[in-house]
XYZ file of C-alpha atoms in Angstrom:
611
model
C -0.196 -0.127 -0.070
C 2.793 2.259 -0.400
C 3.082 5.596 -2.113
C 6.149 6.824 -3.800
C 5.864 10.067 -5.125
C 6.646 10.430 -8.774
C 8.954 13.708 -9.866
C 7.805 14.346 -12.714
C 9.393 18.192 -13.517
C 12.515 19.900 -12.376
C 12.205 20.905 -8.935
C 12.842 24.461 -7.504
C 16.381 23.623 -6.803
C 18.290 21.085 -8.316
C 19.887 19.477 -5.795
C 17.153 17.870 -3.655
C 17.042 13.920 -3.753
C 14.536 11.696 -2.333
C 16.109 9.613 0.206
C 15.810 5.735 -0.642
C 13.980 5.247 2.704
C 12.630 8.515 3.126
C 13.789 10.783 5.308
C 13.390 14.243 7.271
C 16.023 16.751 7.881
C 15.515 18.368 10.756
C 15.910 21.984 11.407
C 16.409 22.251 15.315
C 16.580 24.422 18.022
C 15.794 27.638 19.117
C 15.874 30.973 20.819
C 13.141 33.025 20.876
C 10.624 34.336 18.221
C 12.902 36.653 16.572
C 12.786 36.891 12.567
C 14.738 34.163 11.061
C 17.914 35.290 9.234
C 18.657 35.353 5.669
C 20.049 31.761 4.840
C 23.976 32.299 4.624
C 27.242 30.975 5.524
C 27.038 31.430 9.843
C 29.811 34.100 10.954
C 30.224 31.625 13.703
C 31.539 29.305 11.290
C 34.353 31.451 9.312
C 33.841 33.721 6.600
C 31.461 33.447 3.511
C 32.679 30.412 1.243
C 33.023 26.683 0.508
C 35.072 25.879 3.820
C 32.811 27.385 6.416
C 32.057 25.082 9.036
C 28.547 26.224 9.425
C 25.716 27.321 6.813
C 22.159 28.518 7.587
C 19.007 26.535 6.491
C 15.773 28.526 6.238
C 13.026 26.186 6.958
C 9.426 27.603 5.797
C 6.461 25.472 7.140
C 2.979 25.945 7.612
C -0.210 23.681 8.617
C -3.936 22.686 8.362
C -4.619 24.602 4.539
C -7.799 22.675 4.350
C -8.000 23.568 0.536
C -9.173 27.551 1.149
C -7.470 28.606 -2.252
C -9.468 31.215 -2.149
C -9.260 33.873 0.830
C -11.353 32.099 3.779
C -14.025 34.431 4.363
C -15.092 36.444 7.701
C -13.088 35.930 11.057
C -11.506 32.992 9.197
C -9.959 34.542 7.155
C -8.710 36.938 9.994
C -5.349 36.787 12.158
C -4.958 39.056 15.175
C -2.120 40.834 15.904
C -0.541 42.795 19.466
C 0.912 45.820 18.196
C 3.465 47.409 20.127
C 1.262 49.803 23.067
C -0.738 46.298 23.530
C -3.455 46.755 21.679
C -4.997 44.111 19.387
C -5.170 44.670 14.938
C -7.481 42.299 12.908
C -5.842 41.216 9.610
C -7.336 40.025 6.758
C -4.988 36.793 5.839
C -4.600 33.369 3.513
C -5.592 32.481 0.212
C -2.938 30.779 -2.096
C -2.152 33.702 -4.492
C -0.174 35.507 -1.172
C 0.620 32.292 0.287
C 2.640 31.451 -3.169
C 3.639 34.986 -2.951
C 4.698 34.907 0.871
C 6.840 31.836 -0.096
C 8.759 32.810 -2.865
C 9.310 36.379 -1.677
C 10.915 34.241 2.263
C 13.187 32.286 -0.018
C 15.052 35.061 -2.027
C 18.563 35.281 -0.697
C 18.343 31.915 0.702
C 20.260 29.172 -0.704
C 19.589 26.628 1.619
C 15.719 26.244 2.047
C 13.662 23.713 2.515
C 9.442 24.008 2.853
C 7.533 21.826 5.139
C 3.558 21.602 6.256
C 2.453 19.330 8.588
C -0.513 17.881 7.696
C -4.393 18.443 7.236
C -3.514 20.074 3.691
C -6.312 18.396 2.330
C -9.497 17.484 3.604
C -12.475 19.938 5.008
C -11.560 22.323 1.736
C -14.020 25.007 0.578
C -15.942 23.377 -2.474
C -13.636 24.896 -5.143
C -11.129 21.839 -4.163
C -13.498 19.478 -2.232
C -15.586 19.339 -5.188
C -12.925 17.857 -7.170
C -11.346 15.650 -4.133
C -8.732 17.734 -3.216
C -6.785 17.888 -6.571
C -6.539 21.173 -6.968
C -5.294 22.004 -4.161
C -2.319 19.329 -3.944
C -1.599 21.476 -7.500
C -1.202 24.333 -5.911
C 1.379 22.340 -3.157
C 2.654 21.483 -6.375
C 3.202 24.675 -7.879
C 4.599 26.437 -4.659
C 7.530 24.212 -4.127
C 6.035 22.601 -1.595
C 9.457 19.826 0.056
C 7.199 17.311 2.442
C 4.494 17.089 4.548
C 3.338 14.683 7.392
C -0.359 13.411 6.991
C -3.001 14.592 8.940
C -5.810 13.186 10.498
C -8.183 14.685 7.459
C -5.450 12.843 4.795
C -8.110 9.713 5.643
C -11.310 11.659 5.112
C -11.582 9.464 1.552
C -9.602 6.522 2.877
C -6.813 4.731 2.542
C -7.143 4.519 -1.445
C -7.593 7.819 -1.689
C -4.821 9.311 0.182
C -1.790 7.053 -2.116
C -3.493 8.572 -5.220
C -2.677 12.281 -3.893
C 0.299 10.656 -3.535
C 0.299 9.098 -6.982
C -1.791 10.671 -9.247
C -4.894 8.498 -11.484
C -7.892 9.752 -11.597
C -10.826 9.558 -8.912
C -12.143 5.826 -9.380
C -16.160 6.694 -9.150
C -16.154 10.296 -10.572
C -12.811 10.141 -13.410
C -11.168 12.294 -14.610
C -12.128 16.153 -13.999
C -10.400 17.823 -16.945
C -9.726 17.839 -20.462
C -6.512 17.831 -22.258
C -4.733 17.927 -25.737
C -7.259 16.653 -28.205
C -9.877 16.423 -25.714
C -8.630 13.317 -23.984
C -9.055 12.925 -20.398
C -6.674 15.282 -18.671
C -4.958 12.310 -15.701
C -4.725 13.897 -12.281
C -0.803 13.718 -11.781
C -0.044 13.531 -8.128
C 1.694 15.398 -5.261
C 5.056 16.463 -6.111
C 6.141 16.095 -2.514
C 6.048 13.002 -0.487
C 3.732 12.807 2.653
C 4.599 11.038 5.027
C 3.527 8.911 8.037
C 5.284 6.980 10.541
C 2.997 6.049 12.919
C 0.079 4.498 10.344
C 0.606 0.787 9.539
C -1.120 -1.436 7.134
C -3.233 -3.811 9.644
C -2.036 -6.906 7.642
C 1.211 -6.066 6.932
C 2.462 -4.036 9.759
C 4.387 -1.894 7.299
C 3.965 2.428 7.140
C 1.587 3.027 4.024
C 3.539 5.703 2.857
C 7.090 6.685 4.042
C 8.023 7.429 7.106
C 10.687 9.780 6.977
C 12.689 11.956 4.029
C 15.880 13.510 3.254
C 16.738 17.168 2.178
C 19.877 17.010 0.674
C 21.547 20.624 -0.887
C 25.185 21.090 -1.105
C 25.780 18.229 1.280
C 24.045 19.610 3.966
C 21.393 17.139 5.034
C 18.328 17.666 7.665
C 15.893 14.462 7.831
C 11.957 15.243 7.861
C 9.573 12.523 10.187
C 6.543 12.568 9.382
C 3.515 11.526 11.879
C 0.218 12.255 13.061
C -1.857 11.916 16.091
C -2.582 8.466 17.587
C -5.998 9.220 18.040
C -6.849 9.988 13.978
C -9.017 6.858 14.552
C -11.447 9.031 16.864
C -11.884 12.131 14.784
C -12.323 10.098 11.454
C -15.129 8.339 10.231
C -14.554 4.330 10.501
C -14.386 4.047 7.088
C -11.754 5.897 6.561
C -9.113 4.202 9.046
C -10.467 0.904 8.049
C -7.387 -1.637 7.861
C -4.825 1.038 9.775
C -3.179 1.181 12.748
C -1.958 4.099 14.453
C 0.710 4.495 16.309
C 2.253 6.298 19.715
C 3.783 9.755 18.180
C 6.963 9.642 20.385
C 7.786 5.705 20.315
C 7.283 6.296 16.546
C 9.007 9.398 16.164
C 11.966 7.986 18.800
C 12.400 4.687 16.371
C 12.573 6.570 13.000
C 15.041 9.206 14.814
C 17.279 6.525 15.599
C 17.466 5.117 11.657
C 18.154 8.117 10.303
C 20.842 9.247 13.299
C 22.396 5.592 12.121
C 23.036 6.536 8.432
C 24.686 9.450 9.181
C 21.295 12.049 9.451
C 21.926 13.852 12.493
C 20.076 16.941 11.599
C 16.421 15.985 12.026
C 13.249 17.444 12.051
C 9.670 16.297 13.375
C 6.599 17.321 11.134
C 3.381 16.238 13.605
C 0.052 16.670 13.049
C -1.226 17.629 17.040
C -0.672 20.864 18.594
C -1.467 22.463 21.676
C -3.536 25.743 23.130
C -2.068 28.835 22.909
C -2.538 30.876 25.536
C -3.033 34.275 23.369
C -5.240 34.576 20.728
C -2.495 37.275 18.656
C -0.247 35.056 16.758
C 2.973 37.541 17.945
C 3.121 36.831 21.794
C 5.797 36.026 23.197
C 5.281 32.049 23.812
C 8.463 31.422 26.229
C 7.130 33.826 28.774
C 7.464 33.861 31.632
C 9.335 30.889 30.931
C 10.001 28.584 27.877
C 7.397 27.238 26.502
C 4.870 28.781 29.249
C 2.402 30.367 26.692
C 1.198 27.065 24.961
C -0.440 23.530 26.666
C -2.312 20.570 25.211
C -1.286 17.330 23.622
C 2.122 18.996 22.320
C 4.130 19.829 25.631
C 3.885 16.054 26.250
C 5.418 14.468 23.173
C 7.653 17.549 22.773
C 8.929 16.637 26.092
C 8.883 12.959 24.922
C 10.377 12.885 21.857
C 14.584 12.207 21.584
C 17.180 15.604 21.963
C 18.131 13.886 18.246
C 15.569 15.407 16.823
C 15.720 19.377 16.962
C 13.187 20.637 16.151
C 8.908 20.682 15.836
C 6.833 22.072 13.711
C 3.306 20.934 14.348
C -0.464 21.259 13.457
C -4.019 20.197 14.504
C -4.867 22.755 16.914
C -4.766 25.688 14.501
C -3.312 27.761 16.687
C -0.122 29.906 16.414
C 2.555 29.788 18.195
C 6.812 29.659 18.552
C 7.686 28.141 21.643
C 10.776 26.437 22.857
C 9.985 23.414 25.167
C 12.847 21.447 26.877
C 13.826 18.054 25.755
C 14.213 14.449 27.553
C 17.785 16.234 28.158
C 16.376 19.605 29.678
C 17.805 21.738 26.126
C 15.731 23.864 24.675
C 14.081 22.789 21.132
C 11.725 24.361 19.209
C 8.114 23.932 18.559
C 5.910 25.806 15.845
C 2.726 25.878 14.068
C 0.984 28.289 11.869
C -2.879 28.897 12.735
C -4.431 27.103 9.242
C -5.985 28.334 6.251
C -2.711 29.568 5.138
C -2.883 32.791 6.951
C 0.405 32.108 8.361
C 3.842 30.628 7.689
C 6.569 29.658 10.022
C 10.013 31.414 8.643
C 13.178 29.344 10.995
C 16.550 29.732 10.739
C 18.868 26.358 11.266
C 22.559 26.621 11.741
C 24.110 23.719 10.634
C 27.313 22.367 11.626
C 29.677 20.438 8.201
C 31.734 18.639 11.052
C 28.892 17.637 13.350
C 26.036 17.142 10.720
C 23.642 18.972 13.473
C 21.815 21.854 14.112
C 23.318 24.407 16.715
C 20.433 24.593 18.934
C 21.492 27.687 20.503
C 21.215 29.457 17.429
C 17.855 28.813 16.220
C 15.737 31.906 15.670
C 12.014 31.550 14.543
C 9.067 33.829 13.589
C 5.750 33.577 12.598
C 4.642 35.658 9.679
C 1.150 36.870 7.963
C 0.400 36.386 4.697
C -1.123 39.923 3.541
C -3.863 40.184 1.291
C -1.856 43.766 0.517
C 1.065 41.828 -1.564
C 0.531 41.353 -5.174
C -1.088 37.872 -6.142
C 1.149 34.430 -7.536
C -0.332 34.649 -11.035
C -0.020 30.899 -11.827
C -2.180 30.500 -8.583
C -4.741 32.805 -9.628
C -4.497 30.729 -13.039
C -5.421 27.988 -11.070
C -8.272 28.836 -9.407
C -9.693 30.552 -12.157
C -9.874 27.585 -14.033
C -11.314 24.752 -10.995
C -13.566 27.626 -10.535
C -14.535 27.360 -14.037
C -15.942 23.741 -13.467
C -17.127 24.722 -10.118
C -19.462 27.779 -10.868
C -21.935 25.991 -12.223
C -22.658 24.029 -8.580
C -20.925 26.522 -6.678
C -23.045 30.243 -7.744
C -26.461 28.374 -6.772
C -28.247 30.868 -3.941
C -29.927 28.020 -1.641
C -30.833 31.128 1.702
C -30.749 33.993 2.645
C -29.271 35.918 5.687
C -29.390 39.293 7.280
C -26.131 39.263 8.707
C -23.128 37.212 9.088
C -24.087 34.256 11.333
C -20.331 32.741 12.879
C -19.416 29.012 12.909
C -15.683 27.903 12.804
C -14.607 31.934 14.086
C -17.039 32.432 16.665
C -14.814 31.771 18.878
C -16.877 30.880 21.614
C -18.629 27.259 23.305
C -22.110 27.505 21.417
C -21.456 29.428 18.310
C -25.358 31.210 16.105
C -23.724 28.795 12.800
C -24.036 25.616 15.306
C -27.517 26.471 16.278
C -28.407 27.339 13.196
C -27.282 23.744 12.100
C -28.756 21.497 14.489
C -32.280 22.686 14.002
C -31.504 22.596 10.482
C -30.816 18.495 10.839
C -34.113 18.253 13.775
C -36.119 19.707 10.890
C -34.343 16.934 8.229
C -34.688 14.210 11.343
C -38.705 15.280 12.154
C -39.421 14.947 8.025
C -38.550 11.615 8.904
C -39.596 10.994 11.852
C -42.515 13.121 13.377
C -41.139 12.036 17.055
C -37.707 13.306 17.340
C -36.707 15.075 19.950
C -33.324 17.361 19.756
C -29.799 17.359 17.458
C -26.695 17.259 18.359
C -23.837 18.978 16.179
C -19.872 18.395 16.538
C -18.019 21.547 16.973
C -15.296 20.376 14.466
C -17.997 19.569 11.984
C -18.629 23.434 11.026
C -15.757 24.487 8.898
C -16.115 27.799 8.495
C -19.212 31.327 9.117
C -21.791 32.207 6.597
C -20.875 35.791 5.867
C -23.119 38.448 4.706
C -20.947 39.926 2.543
C -21.264 39.295 -0.857
C -17.989 36.654 -2.077
C -19.550 37.172 -5.463
C -21.681 37.826 -7.889
C -24.954 36.936 -5.652
C -25.393 39.947 -3.940
C -25.442 40.903 -0.561
C -27.399 38.143 2.043
C -27.217 35.213 -0.264
C -26.302 31.534 1.096
C -24.701 30.452 -2.265
C -23.810 26.010 -2.487
C -20.646 27.042 -2.378
C -20.590 28.967 0.489
C -22.351 26.123 2.453
C -20.143 23.368 1.460
C -17.510 25.527 2.615
C -19.450 25.386 6.085
C -20.152 21.598 6.083
C -18.050 19.386 3.856
C -17.619 16.348 4.920
C -20.646 14.677 3.091
C -22.291 13.175 6.693
C -25.731 11.527 6.522
C -28.232 13.072 9.413
C -29.116 9.843 11.710
C -31.569 8.871 14.095
C -30.986 7.432 17.267
C -32.904 6.297 20.588
C -30.923 7.229 23.657
C -32.063 7.048 27.043
C -31.825 10.155 29.060
C -28.791 8.735 31.128
C -26.875 7.950 28.230
C -27.854 11.514 27.158
C -26.622 12.627 29.872
C -23.777 11.120 30.072
C -22.942 11.830 26.813
C -23.265 15.883 27.671
C -20.369 14.778 30.442
C -17.788 13.800 27.482
C -17.939 17.008 25.857
C -15.541 17.790 29.072
C -13.925 14.192 30.264
C -12.063 11.197 29.138
C -10.579 12.500 26.249
C -11.983 15.415 25.639
C -11.187 16.721 29.432
C -7.840 19.063 28.142
C -9.406 20.704 25.651
C -13.137 20.107 25.485
C -15.680 19.813 22.456
C -18.717 21.404 22.904
C -22.019 19.793 21.029
C -24.088 22.490 19.184
C -27.580 21.450 20.651
C -31.024 22.296 18.759
C -33.761 24.504 19.981
C -35.309 23.657 23.079
C -32.459 21.854 24.551
C -30.476 24.020 27.213
C -28.406 23.167 29.856
C -25.857 24.788 32.166
C -22.268 24.245 31.702
C -19.750 25.307 34.653
C -15.900 26.164 33.824
C -15.090 26.779 37.081
C -15.173 22.937 37.729
C -13.638 20.396 36.693
C -14.201 17.286 34.318
C -17.891 15.760 33.770
C -19.175 17.990 36.972
C -18.708 20.754 34.378
C -21.975 19.935 33.327
C -24.790 20.640 35.526
C -27.118 17.454 34.874
C -30.015 18.443 36.907
C -30.272 21.772 34.424
C -30.398 19.809 31.302
C -33.882 20.411 29.573
C -36.016 19.741 27.037
C -39.122 22.367 26.168
C -38.522 23.304 29.688
C -38.835 19.663 30.446
C -35.998 18.139 33.072
C -34.242 14.925 31.258
C -35.889 11.494 32.410
C -33.122 9.291 33.015
C -35.374 6.733 32.020
C -36.836 8.183 29.202
C -36.103 7.230 25.533
C -35.619 9.761 23.387
C -34.809 10.013 19.759
C -31.683 12.181 19.100
C -30.915 13.048 15.158
C -26.417 13.554 14.998
C -24.294 12.820 11.780
C -23.218 10.185 11.332
C -19.589 10.933 12.362
C -21.195 11.845 15.859
C -23.122 8.511 15.794
C -20.607 6.222 15.074
C -19.123 7.914 18.514
C -16.747 10.104 16.670
C -14.954 12.623 18.722
C -14.972 10.921 22.196
C -18.682 10.552 22.109
C -18.558 6.932 23.076
C -22.140 7.052 24.719
C -23.611 8.675 21.577
C -22.318 5.691 19.541
C -24.289 3.604 21.530
C -27.414 4.609 20.130
C -30.105 2.096 19.045
C -33.377 1.679 16.094
C -31.139 3.600 13.886
C -31.918 5.383 10.673
C -29.784 7.280 8.435
C -31.375 9.911 6.266
C -29.634 12.833 3.327
C -25.996 13.618 3.557
C -26.122 16.901 6.256
C -25.343 19.319 3.423
C -28.323 18.893 1.811
C -30.487 18.941 4.880
C -29.056 22.107 5.986
C -29.379 23.255 2.364
C -33.235 22.650 2.203
C -33.922 24.268 5.366
C -32.274 27.067 4.307
C -34.221 27.415 1.557
C -37.904 26.194 3.168
C -36.902 29.363 6.378
C -35.740 31.969 4.046
C -35.888 33.829 0.963
C -35.004 37.705 -0.251
C -38.006 39.264 1.759
C -37.305 37.057 4.954
C -33.943 36.195 5.750
C -32.343 34.362 8.308
C -32.094 36.481 10.863
C -28.404 34.656 12.791
C -29.182 32.951 15.955
C -28.461 34.030 19.928
C -26.540 31.325 20.559
C -28.479 31.285 24.572
C -29.216 27.429 24.636
C -26.108 26.745 26.642
C -25.341 29.328 30.307
C -22.118 29.108 30.525
C -20.788 29.594 34.185
C -16.553 31.096 33.524
């Protein structure tokens, strides 16, 4: 099942060579969140020239792009910047036309430059990419000269075979080829020029990694190894079909294993690309993550993982949490090591300077510098990316531009920044309405927050007019093709399910379900674990939940399968499968809104939060 990238065109730097077994370069360590310097021979290694002992390697990185070729809309397309006076400023950012320009500009004057990503480049994508199974995004990553990426959980949304197609190319097994080439013949998808790394994902039958575990970047005698892993908990947040036949292994054990292998091969400089991350203590991308002490500005799974990964690894490029940080977290030997993340959707990129010692073949940790930079929309667009978007947009337009509903204002979802979002309420109401059309006895609906990928924005994104919701915009919100399922749950099970929002695997990073109209309760964040859900406050249409009663509950197929740590919701009985969730959402918008009577943003007052 191993997929090997086929390099079909000259690369930006002709000296790049794929390692036979794959490999990973390490950019190591830290120093502070100072701007990265130009890639040149390091002063400490003597004068410039071929006899210099040290050389600066530029590592450009990003994560969680999620097929956002066009600039993300609303708050999903903004970053918050801390100003010198302590105030905060919102900046519009992202879009592959600008990301390409940013990366190409950053590379100038840096002869030793490598570009890497930490997973979720595809999956949960807006319609422009998602409609074509993310082929446009892979093409864009080829054009902007991505060198290597780890897999993320969303790379498995359509299963291992589809991921292998992303690597190797070929037309989609059901939808075929999307474009015509010369002579009207089908134009075959070429696949990724860069390797996808999946060191901790193995085939259940063979026990071997399904993709390359590592890759080595080589340039003029400099070698940096890259090890790529996704979070071990991927099966908990991806549909069962997407991970069927696969095993996901411990991140620390896997990285340490392949770091030893690289070390034995003479590759002493190692970078880990890991699709797991942390939670920033500040919403500003340029805050000091090492204040008051090293790594104090970040919490979450990556802190434990970083402290357990072997000192052989010099730096960690992370993702998954969509947070922005540049931190130094001590390795097991107590030495500082750089850990970075560049938010999501191509709004930021990280520029890290790694000083490579030609004698030791290792990174000089004390010389590592790193900083996140905004992918500003005030810079020039990359013409080749504009052409790419235009080409695919023409194919998508007949579907994307269709009006499905009307709103009277912005309806925040992904960008709401609060446990209960207005868009979450709207989607839950839509799913309950769909469920009632199947079974009038349906009582309530629950929606996982991770399934809401964007906001509904009042301002027109094209020529459709303000307040018009297009199919493409709705697709961006719900791109997973889940079905709306109905199951029976006892009141006791329902209460347990709600408590799992803040306990078990969700205790450290709560996943607050969005709820349909009529379901209310109090969430007391001053408490810990399951106690945060105040059980006697849970009511349906004003009546307390009866533990012994049976409730007909609607939820998407992902939740109905126990996804996101909601094992209790996966125990429902008498299942009925409805239409896909996007159709349910669109049908609700169409039935409940018009140009004269648009839907107003819900108040998001169903969950009472105590802080």
